Coordinates of N, CA, C and O in Angstrom, one line a residue:
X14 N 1.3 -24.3 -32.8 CA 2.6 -24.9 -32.8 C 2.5 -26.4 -33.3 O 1.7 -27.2 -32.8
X15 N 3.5 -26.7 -34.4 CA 3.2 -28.3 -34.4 C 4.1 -29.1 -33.7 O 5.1 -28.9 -33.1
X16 N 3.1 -30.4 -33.9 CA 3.7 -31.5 -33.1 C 5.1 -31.7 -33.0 O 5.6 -32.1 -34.1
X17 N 6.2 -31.7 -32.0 CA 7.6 -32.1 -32.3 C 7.7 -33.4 -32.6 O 8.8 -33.8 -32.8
X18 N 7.0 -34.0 -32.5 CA 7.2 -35.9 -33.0 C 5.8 -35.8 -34.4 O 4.7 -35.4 -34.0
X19 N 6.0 -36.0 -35.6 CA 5.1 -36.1 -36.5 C 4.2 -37.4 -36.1 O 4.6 -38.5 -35.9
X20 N 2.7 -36.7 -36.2 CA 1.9 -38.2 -36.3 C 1.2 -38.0 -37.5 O -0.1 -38.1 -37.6
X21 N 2.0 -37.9 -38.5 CA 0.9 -38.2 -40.0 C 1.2 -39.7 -40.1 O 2.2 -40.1 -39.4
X22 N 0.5 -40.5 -40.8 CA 0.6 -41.9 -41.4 C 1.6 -42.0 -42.3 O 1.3 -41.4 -43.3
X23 N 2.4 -42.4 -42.3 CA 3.5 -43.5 -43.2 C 3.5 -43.1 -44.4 O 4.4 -42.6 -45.0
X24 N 2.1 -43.4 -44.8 CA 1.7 -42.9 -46.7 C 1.8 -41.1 -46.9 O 2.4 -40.6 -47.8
X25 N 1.2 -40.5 -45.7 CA 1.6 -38.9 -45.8 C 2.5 -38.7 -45.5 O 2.5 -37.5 -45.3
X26 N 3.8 -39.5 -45.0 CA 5.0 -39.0 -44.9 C 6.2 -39.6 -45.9 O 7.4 -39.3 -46.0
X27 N 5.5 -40.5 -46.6 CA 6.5 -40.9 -47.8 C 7.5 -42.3 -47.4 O 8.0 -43.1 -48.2
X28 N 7.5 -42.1 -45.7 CA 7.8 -43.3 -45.0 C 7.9 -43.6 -44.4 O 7.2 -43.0 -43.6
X29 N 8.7 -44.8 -43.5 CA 7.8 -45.6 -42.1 C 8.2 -45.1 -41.2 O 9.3 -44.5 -41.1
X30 N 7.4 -45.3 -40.3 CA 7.2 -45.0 -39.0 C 7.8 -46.5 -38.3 O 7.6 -47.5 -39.0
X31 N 8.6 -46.6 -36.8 CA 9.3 -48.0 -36.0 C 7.9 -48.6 -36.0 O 7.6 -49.6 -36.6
X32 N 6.9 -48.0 -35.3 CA 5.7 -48.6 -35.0 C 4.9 -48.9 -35.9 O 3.7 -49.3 -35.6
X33 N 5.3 -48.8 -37.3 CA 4.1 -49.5 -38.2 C 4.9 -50.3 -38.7 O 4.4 -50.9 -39.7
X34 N 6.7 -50.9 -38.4 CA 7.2 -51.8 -39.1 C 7.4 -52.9 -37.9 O 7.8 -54.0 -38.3
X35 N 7.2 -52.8 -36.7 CA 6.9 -54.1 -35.6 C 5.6 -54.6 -35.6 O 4.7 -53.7 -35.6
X36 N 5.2 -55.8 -35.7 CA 4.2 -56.7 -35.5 C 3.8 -56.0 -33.9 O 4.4 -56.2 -32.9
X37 N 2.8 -55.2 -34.0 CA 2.8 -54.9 -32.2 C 1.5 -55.5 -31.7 O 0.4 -55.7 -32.3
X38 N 1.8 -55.8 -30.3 CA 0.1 -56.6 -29.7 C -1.0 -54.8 -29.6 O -0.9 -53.7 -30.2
X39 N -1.8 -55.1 -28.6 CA -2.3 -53.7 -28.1 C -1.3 -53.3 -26.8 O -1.0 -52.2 -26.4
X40 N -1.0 -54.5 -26.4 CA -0.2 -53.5 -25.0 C 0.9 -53.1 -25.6 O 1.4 -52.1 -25.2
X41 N 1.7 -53.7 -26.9 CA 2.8 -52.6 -27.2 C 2.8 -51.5 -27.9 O 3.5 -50.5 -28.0
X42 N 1.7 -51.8 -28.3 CA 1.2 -50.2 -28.9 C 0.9 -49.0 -28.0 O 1.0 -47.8 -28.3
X43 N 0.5 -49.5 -26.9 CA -0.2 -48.5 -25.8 C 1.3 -47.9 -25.4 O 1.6 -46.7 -25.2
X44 N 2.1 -49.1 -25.3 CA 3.4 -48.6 -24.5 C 4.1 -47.4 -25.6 O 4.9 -46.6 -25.1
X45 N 3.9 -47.2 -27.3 CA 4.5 -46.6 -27.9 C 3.8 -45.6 -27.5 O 4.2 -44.5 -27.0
X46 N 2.3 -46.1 -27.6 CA 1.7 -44.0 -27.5 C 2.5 -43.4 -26.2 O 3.0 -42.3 -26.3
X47 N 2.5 -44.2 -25.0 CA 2.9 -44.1 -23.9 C 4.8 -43.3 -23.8 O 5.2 -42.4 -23.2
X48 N 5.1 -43.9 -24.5 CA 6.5 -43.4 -24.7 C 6.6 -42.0 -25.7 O 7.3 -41.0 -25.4
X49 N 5.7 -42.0 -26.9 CA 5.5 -40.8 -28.2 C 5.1 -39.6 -27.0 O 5.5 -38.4 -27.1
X50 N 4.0 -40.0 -25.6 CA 3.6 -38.9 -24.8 C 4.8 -37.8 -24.5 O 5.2 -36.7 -24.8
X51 N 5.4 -39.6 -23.3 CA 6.4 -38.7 -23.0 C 7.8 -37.7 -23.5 O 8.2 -36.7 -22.9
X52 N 8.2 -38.5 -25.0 CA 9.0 -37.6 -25.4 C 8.2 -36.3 -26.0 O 8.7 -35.3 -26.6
X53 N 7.3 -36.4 -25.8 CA 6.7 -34.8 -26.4 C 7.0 -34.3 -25.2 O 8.0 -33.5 -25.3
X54 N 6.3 -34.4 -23.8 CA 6.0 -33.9 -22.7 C 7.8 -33.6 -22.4 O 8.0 -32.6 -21.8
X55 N 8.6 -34.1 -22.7 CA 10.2 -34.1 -22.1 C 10.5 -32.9 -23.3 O 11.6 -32.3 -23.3
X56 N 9.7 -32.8 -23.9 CA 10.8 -31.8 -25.5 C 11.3 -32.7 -26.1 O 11.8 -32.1 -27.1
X57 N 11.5 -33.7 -26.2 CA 12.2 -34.2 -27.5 C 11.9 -34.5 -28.5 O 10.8 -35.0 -28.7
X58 N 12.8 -34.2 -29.6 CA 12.1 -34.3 -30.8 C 11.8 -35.8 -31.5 O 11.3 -36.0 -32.6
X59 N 12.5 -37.0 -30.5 CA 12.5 -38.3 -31.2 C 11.9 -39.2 -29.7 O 11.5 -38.5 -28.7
X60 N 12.0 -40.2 -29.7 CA 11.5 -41.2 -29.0 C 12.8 -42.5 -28.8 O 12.9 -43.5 -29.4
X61 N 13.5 -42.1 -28.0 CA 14.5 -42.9 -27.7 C 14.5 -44.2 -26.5 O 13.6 -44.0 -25.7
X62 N 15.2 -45.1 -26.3 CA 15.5 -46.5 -26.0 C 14.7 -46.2 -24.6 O 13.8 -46.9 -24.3
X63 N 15.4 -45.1 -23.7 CA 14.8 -44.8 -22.3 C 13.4 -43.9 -22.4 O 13.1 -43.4 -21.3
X64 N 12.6 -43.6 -23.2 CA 11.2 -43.3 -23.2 C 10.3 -44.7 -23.2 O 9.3 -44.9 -22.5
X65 N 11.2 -45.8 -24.6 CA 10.2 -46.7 -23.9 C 10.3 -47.9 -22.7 O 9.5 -48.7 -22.3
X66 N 12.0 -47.5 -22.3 CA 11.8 -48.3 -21.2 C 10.8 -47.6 -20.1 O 9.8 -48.2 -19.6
X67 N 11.0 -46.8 -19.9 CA 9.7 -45.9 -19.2 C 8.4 -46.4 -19.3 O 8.1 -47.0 -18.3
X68 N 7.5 -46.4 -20.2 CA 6.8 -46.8 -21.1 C 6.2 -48.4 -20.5 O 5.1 -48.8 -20.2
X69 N 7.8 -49.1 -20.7 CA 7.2 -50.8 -20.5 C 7.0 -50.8 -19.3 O 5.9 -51.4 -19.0
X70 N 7.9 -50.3 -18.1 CA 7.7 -50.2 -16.5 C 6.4 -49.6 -16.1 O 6.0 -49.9 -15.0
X71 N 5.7 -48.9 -16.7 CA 4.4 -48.5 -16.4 C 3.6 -49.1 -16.5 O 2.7 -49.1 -15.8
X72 N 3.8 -49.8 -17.6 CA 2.7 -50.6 -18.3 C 2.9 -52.3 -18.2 O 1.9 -53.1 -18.0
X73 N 4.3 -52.6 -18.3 CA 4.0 -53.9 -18.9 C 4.5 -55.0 -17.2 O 5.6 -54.8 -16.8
X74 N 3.8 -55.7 -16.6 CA 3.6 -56.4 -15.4 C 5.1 -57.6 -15.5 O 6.0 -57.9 -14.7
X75 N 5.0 -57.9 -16.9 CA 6.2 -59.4 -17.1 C 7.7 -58.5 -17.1 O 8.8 -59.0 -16.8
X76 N 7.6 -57.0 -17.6 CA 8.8 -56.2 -17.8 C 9.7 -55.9 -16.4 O 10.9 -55.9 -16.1
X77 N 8.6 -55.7 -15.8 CA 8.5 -55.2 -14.4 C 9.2 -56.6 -13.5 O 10.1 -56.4 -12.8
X78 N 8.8 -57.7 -13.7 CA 8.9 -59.0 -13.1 C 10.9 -59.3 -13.7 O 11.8 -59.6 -13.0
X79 N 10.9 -59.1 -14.9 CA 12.4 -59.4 -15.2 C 13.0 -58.1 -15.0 O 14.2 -58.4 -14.8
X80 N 13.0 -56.5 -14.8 CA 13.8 -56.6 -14.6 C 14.0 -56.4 -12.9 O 15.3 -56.5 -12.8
X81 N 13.6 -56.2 -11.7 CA 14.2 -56.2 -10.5 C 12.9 -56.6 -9.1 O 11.8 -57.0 -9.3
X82 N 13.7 -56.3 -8.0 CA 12.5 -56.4 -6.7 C 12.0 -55.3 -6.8 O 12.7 -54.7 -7.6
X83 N 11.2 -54.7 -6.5 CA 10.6 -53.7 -5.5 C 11.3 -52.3 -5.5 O 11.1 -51.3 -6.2
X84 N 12.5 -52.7 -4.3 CA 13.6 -51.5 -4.4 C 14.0 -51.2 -5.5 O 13.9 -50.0 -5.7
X85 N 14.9 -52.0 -6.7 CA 15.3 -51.5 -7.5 C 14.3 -51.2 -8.8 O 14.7 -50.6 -9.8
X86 N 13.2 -51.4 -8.8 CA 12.3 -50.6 -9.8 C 11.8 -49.3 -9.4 O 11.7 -48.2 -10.1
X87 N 11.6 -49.6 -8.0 CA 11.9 -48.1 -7.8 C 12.8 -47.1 -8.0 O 12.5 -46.0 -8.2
X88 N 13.9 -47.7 -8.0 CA 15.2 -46.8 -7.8 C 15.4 -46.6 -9.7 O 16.0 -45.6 -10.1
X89 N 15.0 -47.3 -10.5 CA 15.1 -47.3 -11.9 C 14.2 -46.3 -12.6 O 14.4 -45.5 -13.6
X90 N 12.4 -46.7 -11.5 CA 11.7 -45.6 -12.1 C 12.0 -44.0 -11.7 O 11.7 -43.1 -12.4
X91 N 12.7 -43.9 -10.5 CA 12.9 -42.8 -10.2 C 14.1 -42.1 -11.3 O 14.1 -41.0 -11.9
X92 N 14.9 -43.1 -11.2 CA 16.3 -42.4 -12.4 C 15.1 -41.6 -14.2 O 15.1 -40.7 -15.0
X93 N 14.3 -42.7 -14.0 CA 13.6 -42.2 -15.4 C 12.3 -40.7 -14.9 O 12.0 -39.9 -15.8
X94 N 12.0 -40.7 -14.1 CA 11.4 -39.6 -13.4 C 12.4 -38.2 -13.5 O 12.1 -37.1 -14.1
X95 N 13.2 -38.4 -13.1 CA 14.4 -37.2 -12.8 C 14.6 -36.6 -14.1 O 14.7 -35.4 -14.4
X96 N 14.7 -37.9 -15.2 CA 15.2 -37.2 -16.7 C 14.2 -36.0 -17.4 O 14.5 -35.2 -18.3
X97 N 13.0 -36.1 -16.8 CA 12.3 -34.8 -17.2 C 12.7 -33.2 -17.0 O 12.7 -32.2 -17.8
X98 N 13.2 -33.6 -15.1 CA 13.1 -32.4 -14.8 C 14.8 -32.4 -14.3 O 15.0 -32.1 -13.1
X99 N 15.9 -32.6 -15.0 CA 17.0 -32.5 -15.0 C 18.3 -33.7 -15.7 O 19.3 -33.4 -16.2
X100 N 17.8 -34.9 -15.5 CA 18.9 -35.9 -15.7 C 18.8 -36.2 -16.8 O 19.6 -37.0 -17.3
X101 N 17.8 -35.8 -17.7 CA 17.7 -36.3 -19.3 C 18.6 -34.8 -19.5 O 19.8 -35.1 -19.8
X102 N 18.3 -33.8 -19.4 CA 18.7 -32.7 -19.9 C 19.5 -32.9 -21.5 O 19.2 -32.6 -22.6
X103 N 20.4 -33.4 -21.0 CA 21.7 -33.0 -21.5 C 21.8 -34.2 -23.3 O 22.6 -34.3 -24.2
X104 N 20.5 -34.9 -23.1 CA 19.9 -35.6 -23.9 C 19.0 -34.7 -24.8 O 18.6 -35.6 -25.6
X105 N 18.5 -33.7 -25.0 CA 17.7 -32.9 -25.4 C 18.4 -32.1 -26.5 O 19.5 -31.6 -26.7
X106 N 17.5 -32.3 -27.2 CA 18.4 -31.8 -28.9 C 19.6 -32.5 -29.1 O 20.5 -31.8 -29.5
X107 N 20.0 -33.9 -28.9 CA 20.9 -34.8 -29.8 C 20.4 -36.1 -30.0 O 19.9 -36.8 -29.1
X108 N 20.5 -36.5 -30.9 CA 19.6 -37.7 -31.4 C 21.0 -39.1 -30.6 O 22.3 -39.2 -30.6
X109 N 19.9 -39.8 -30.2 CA 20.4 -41.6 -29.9 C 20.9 -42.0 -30.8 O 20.4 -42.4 -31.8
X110 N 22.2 -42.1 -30.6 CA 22.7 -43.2 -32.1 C 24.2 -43.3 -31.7 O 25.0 -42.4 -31.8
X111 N 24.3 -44.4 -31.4 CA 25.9 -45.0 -30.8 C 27.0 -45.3 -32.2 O 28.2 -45.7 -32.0
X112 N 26.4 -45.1 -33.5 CA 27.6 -45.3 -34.5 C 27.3 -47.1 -34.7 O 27.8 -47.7 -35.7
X113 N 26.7 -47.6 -33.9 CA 27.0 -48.7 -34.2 C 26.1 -49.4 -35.1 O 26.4 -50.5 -35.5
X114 N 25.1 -48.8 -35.4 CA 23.6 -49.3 -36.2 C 24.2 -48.2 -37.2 O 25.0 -47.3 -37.0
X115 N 23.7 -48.7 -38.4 CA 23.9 -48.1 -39.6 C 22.3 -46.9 -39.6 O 21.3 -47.4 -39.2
X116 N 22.3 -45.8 -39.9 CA 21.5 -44.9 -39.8 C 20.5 -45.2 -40.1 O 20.6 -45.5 -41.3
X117 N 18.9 -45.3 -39.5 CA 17.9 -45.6 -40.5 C 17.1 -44.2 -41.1 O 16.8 -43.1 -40.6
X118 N 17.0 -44.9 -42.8 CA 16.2 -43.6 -43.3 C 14.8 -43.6 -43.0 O 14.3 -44.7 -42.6
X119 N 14.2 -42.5 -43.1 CA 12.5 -43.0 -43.2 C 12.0 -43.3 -41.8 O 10.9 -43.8 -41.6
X120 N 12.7 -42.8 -40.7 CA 11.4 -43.4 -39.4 C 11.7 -42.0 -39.1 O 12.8 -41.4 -39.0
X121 N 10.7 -41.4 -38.9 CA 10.8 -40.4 -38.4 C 10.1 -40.8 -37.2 O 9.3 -41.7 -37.0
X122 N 10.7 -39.8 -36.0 CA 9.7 -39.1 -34.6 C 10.9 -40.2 -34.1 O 11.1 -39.9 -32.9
X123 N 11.6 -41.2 -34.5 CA 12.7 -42.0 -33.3 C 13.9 -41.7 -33.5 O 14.3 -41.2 -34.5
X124 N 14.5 -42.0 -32.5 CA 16.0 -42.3 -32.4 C 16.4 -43.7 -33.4 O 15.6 -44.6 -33.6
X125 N 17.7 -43.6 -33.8 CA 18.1 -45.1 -34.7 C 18.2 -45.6 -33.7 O 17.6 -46.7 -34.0
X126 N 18.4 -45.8 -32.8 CA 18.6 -47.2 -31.5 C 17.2 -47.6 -31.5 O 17.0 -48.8 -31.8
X127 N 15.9 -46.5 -31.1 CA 14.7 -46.8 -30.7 C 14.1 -47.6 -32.1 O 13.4 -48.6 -32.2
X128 N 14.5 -46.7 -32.8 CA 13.9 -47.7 -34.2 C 14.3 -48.6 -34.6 O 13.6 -49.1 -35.4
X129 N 15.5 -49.1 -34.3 CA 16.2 -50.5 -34.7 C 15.6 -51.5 -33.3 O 15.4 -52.6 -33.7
X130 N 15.5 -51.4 -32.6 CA 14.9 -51.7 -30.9 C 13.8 -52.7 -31.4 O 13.8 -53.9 -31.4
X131 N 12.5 -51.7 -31.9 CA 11.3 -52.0 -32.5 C 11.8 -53.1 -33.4 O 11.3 -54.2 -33.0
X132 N 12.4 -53.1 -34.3 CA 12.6 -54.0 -35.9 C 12.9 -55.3 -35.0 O 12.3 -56.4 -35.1
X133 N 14.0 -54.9 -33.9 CA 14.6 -56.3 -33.2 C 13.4 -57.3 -32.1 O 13.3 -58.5 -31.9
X134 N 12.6 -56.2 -31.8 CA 11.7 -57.1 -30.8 C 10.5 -57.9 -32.0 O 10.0 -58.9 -31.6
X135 N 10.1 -57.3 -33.2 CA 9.4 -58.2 -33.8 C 10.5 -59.7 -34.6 O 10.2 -60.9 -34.7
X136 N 11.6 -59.1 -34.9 CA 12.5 -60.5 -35.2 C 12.6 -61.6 -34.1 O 12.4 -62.8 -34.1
X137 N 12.9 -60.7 -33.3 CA 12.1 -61.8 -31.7 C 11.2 -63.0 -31.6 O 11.2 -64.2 -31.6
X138 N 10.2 -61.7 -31.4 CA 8.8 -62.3 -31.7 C 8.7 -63.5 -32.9 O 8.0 -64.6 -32.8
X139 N 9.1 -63.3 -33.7 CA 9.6 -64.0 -35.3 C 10.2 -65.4 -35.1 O 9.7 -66.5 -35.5
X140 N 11.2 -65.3 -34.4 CA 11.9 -66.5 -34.1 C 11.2 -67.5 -32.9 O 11.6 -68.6 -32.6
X141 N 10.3 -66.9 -32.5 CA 9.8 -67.6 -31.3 C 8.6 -67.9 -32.0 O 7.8 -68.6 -31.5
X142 N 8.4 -67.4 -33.1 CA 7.1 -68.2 -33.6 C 5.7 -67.6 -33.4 O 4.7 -68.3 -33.5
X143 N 5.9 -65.8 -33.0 CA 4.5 -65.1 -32.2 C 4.7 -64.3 -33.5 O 5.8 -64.1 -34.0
X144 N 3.6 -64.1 -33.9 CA 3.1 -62.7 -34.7 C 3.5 -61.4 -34.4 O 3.5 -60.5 -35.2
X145 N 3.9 -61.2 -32.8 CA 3.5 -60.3 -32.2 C 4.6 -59.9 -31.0 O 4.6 -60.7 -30.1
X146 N 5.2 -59.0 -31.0 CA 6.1 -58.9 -30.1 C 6.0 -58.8 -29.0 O 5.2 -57.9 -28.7
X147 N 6.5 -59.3 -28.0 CA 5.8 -58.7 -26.5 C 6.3 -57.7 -25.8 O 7.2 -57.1 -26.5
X148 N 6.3 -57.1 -24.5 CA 7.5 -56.3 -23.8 C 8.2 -56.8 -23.4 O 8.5 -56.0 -22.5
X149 N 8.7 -57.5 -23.3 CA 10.0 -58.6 -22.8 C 11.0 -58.3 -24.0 O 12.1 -57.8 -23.8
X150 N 10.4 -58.7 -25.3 CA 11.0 -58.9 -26.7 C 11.7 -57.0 -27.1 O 12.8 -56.7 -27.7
X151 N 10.9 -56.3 -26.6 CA 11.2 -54.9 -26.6 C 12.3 -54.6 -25.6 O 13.5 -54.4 -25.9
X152 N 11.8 -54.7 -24.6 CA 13.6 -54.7 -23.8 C 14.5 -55.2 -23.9 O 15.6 -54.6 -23.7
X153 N 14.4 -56.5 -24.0 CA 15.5 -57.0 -24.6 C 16.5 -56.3 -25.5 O 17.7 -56.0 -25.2
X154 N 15.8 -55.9 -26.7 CA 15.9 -55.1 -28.0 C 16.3 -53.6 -27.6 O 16.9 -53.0 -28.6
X155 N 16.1 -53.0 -26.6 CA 16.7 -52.2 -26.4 C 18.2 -52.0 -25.3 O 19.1 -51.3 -25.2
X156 N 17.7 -53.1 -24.8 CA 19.4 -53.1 -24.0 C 20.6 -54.0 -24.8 O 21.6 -54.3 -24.3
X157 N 20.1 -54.3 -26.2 CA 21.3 -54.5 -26.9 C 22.7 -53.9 -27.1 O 23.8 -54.5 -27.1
X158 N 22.5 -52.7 -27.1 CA 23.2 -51.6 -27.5 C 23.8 -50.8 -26.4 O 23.1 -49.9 -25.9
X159 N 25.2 -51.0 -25.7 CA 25.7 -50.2 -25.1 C 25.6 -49.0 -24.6 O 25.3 -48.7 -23.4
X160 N 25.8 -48.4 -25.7 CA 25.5 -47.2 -25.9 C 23.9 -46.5 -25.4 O 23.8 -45.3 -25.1
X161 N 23.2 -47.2 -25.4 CA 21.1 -46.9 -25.4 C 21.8 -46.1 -24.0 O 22.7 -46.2 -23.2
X162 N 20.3 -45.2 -24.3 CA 20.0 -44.3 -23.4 C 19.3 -45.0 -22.3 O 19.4 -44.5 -21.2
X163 N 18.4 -46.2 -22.4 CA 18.2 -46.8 -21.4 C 19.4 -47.7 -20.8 O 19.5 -48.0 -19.6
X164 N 20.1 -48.0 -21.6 CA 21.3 -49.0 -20.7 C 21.7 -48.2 -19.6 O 21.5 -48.7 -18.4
X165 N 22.3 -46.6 -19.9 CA 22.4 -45.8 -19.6 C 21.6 -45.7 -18.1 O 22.3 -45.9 -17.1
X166 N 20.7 -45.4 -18.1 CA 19.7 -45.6 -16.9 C 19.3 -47.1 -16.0 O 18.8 -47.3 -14.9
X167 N 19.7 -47.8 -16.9 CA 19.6 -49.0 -16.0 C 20.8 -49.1 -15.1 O 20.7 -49.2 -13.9
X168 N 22.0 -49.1 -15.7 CA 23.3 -48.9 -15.2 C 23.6 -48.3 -14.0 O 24.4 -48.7 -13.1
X169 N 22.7 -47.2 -13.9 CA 22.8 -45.9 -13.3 C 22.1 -45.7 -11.9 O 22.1 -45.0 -10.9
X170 N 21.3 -46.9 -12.4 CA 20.0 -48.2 -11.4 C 20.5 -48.9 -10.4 O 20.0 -49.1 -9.3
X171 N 21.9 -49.4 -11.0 CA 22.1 -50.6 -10.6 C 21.8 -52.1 -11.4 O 22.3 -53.2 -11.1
X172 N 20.9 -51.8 -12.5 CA 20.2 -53.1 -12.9 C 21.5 -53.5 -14.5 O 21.6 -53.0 -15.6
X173 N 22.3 -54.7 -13.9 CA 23.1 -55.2 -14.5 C 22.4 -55.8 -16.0 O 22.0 -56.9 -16.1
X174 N 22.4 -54.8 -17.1 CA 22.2 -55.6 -18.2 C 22.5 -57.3 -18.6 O 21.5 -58.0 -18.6
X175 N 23.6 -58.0 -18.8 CA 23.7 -59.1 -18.8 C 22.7 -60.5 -18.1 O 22.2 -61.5 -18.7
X176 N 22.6 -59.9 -16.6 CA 21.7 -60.5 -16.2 C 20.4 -60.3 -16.4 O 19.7 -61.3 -16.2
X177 N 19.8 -59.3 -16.6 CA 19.0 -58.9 -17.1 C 18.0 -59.7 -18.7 O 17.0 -60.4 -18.8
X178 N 19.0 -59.3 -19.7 CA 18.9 -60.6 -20.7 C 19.0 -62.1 -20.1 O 18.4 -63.0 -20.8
X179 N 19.5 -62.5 -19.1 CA 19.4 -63.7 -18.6 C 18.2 -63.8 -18.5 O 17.6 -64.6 -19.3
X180 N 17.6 -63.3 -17.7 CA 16.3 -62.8 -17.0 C 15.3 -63.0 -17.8 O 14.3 -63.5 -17.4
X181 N 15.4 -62.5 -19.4 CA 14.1 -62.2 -20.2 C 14.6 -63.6 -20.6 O 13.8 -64.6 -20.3
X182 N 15.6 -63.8 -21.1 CA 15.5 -65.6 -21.6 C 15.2 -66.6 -20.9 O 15.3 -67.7 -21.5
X183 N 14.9 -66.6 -19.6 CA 14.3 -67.3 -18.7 C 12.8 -67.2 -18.8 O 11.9 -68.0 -19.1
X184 N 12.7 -66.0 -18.5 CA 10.9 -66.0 -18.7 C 10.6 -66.3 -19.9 O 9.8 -67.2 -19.7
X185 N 10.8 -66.2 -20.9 CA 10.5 -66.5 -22.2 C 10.8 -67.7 -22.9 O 10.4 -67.9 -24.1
X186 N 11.6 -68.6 -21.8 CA 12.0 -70.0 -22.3 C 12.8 -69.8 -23.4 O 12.6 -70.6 -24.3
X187 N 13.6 -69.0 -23.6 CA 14.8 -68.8 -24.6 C 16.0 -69.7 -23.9 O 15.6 -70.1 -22.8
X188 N 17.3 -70.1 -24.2 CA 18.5 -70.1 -23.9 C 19.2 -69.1 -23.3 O 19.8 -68.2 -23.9
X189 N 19.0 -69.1 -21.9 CA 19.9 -68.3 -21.2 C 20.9 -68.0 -21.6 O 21.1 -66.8 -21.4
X190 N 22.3 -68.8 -22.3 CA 23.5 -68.7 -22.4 C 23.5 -67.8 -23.5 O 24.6 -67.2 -23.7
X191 N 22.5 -67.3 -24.5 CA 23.0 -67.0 -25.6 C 23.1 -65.0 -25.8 O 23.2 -64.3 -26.8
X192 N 23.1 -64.6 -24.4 CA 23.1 -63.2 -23.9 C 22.6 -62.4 -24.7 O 23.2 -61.5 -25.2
X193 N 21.0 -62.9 -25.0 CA 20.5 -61.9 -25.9 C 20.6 -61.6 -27.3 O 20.4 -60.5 -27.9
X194 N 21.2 -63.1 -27.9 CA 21.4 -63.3 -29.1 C 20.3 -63.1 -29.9 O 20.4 -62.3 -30.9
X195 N 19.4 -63.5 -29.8 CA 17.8 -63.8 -30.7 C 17.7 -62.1 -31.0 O 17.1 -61.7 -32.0
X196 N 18.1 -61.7 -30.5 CA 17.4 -60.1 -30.1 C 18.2 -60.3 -32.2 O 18.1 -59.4 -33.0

């Protein structure tokens, strides 16, 4: 059976992959393989906004730090737990895409949120002057969008987006006021 998420290279598929057009460190790479796992493991055929917020909570310690205490990471990672074995469901065979991003051609294995996500956390990274995106710059980048399947789950958390972006622009010495503008 093949792979439901393609892993040929960019050049054998004619074209790009989200993950070969972000500046990524090693920990955000780990977090993509981390995320490509689980949308295989879940059935899906793309990699959307709440695979890698999954992804950064496992992995990334500063992600974990912006967004909540204790209780509510738990209460977040559990909402992303469930979606395997019921609360994604209904997520399964329809692609992420709020209408509001113009479609991307050429990325295969993501969702356009998740792929536009990626493009946003290296513009990030860009503006702050790093090579290299971090997971902060990634979440940010994906709770842009209303619509994301992780907003969706954070919401659902409890974990108020707005402040949230406050949150990463604090750690990151960005301008709090500008709610995630840089993204």
């Amino acid at each position: 059976m093949p792979p439901r998420i393609p892993h040929q290279s960019a050049e054998d598929q004619g074209s790009r992959r989200a993950d070969d057009v972000a500046g990524l460190s090693a920990e955000l790479a780990a977090v993509v393989a981390g995320a490509r796992r689980r949308a295989v493991r879940d059935g899906d055929r793309q990699i959307d906004t709440a695979h890698l917020l999954h992804s950064l909570l496992e992995s990334d310690p500063d992600v974990r730090a912006v967004v909540g205490d204790v209780p509510q990471l738990a209460r977040l990672l559990g909402y992303l737990v469930q979606r395997s074995i019921g609360y994604g469901l209904r997520w399964q065979g329809s692609v992420e895409d709020s209408g509001a991003l113009s479609v991307l051609k050429g990325v295969d294995g993501w969702s356009p949120l998740a792929a536009a996500a990626m493009r946003q956390a290296a513009e990030r990274a860009g503006l702050r002057g790093d090579d290299e995106a971090r997971g902060t710059d990634l979440l940010a980048a994906i709770v842009v969008d209303p619509e994301a399947r992780a907003v969706e789950v954070l919401d659902r958390a409890g974990v108020a987006v707005p402040e949230l972006l406050a949150r990463i622009a604090g750690h990151s010495g960005e301008f709090a006021g500008d709610g995630g503008a840089a993204c």
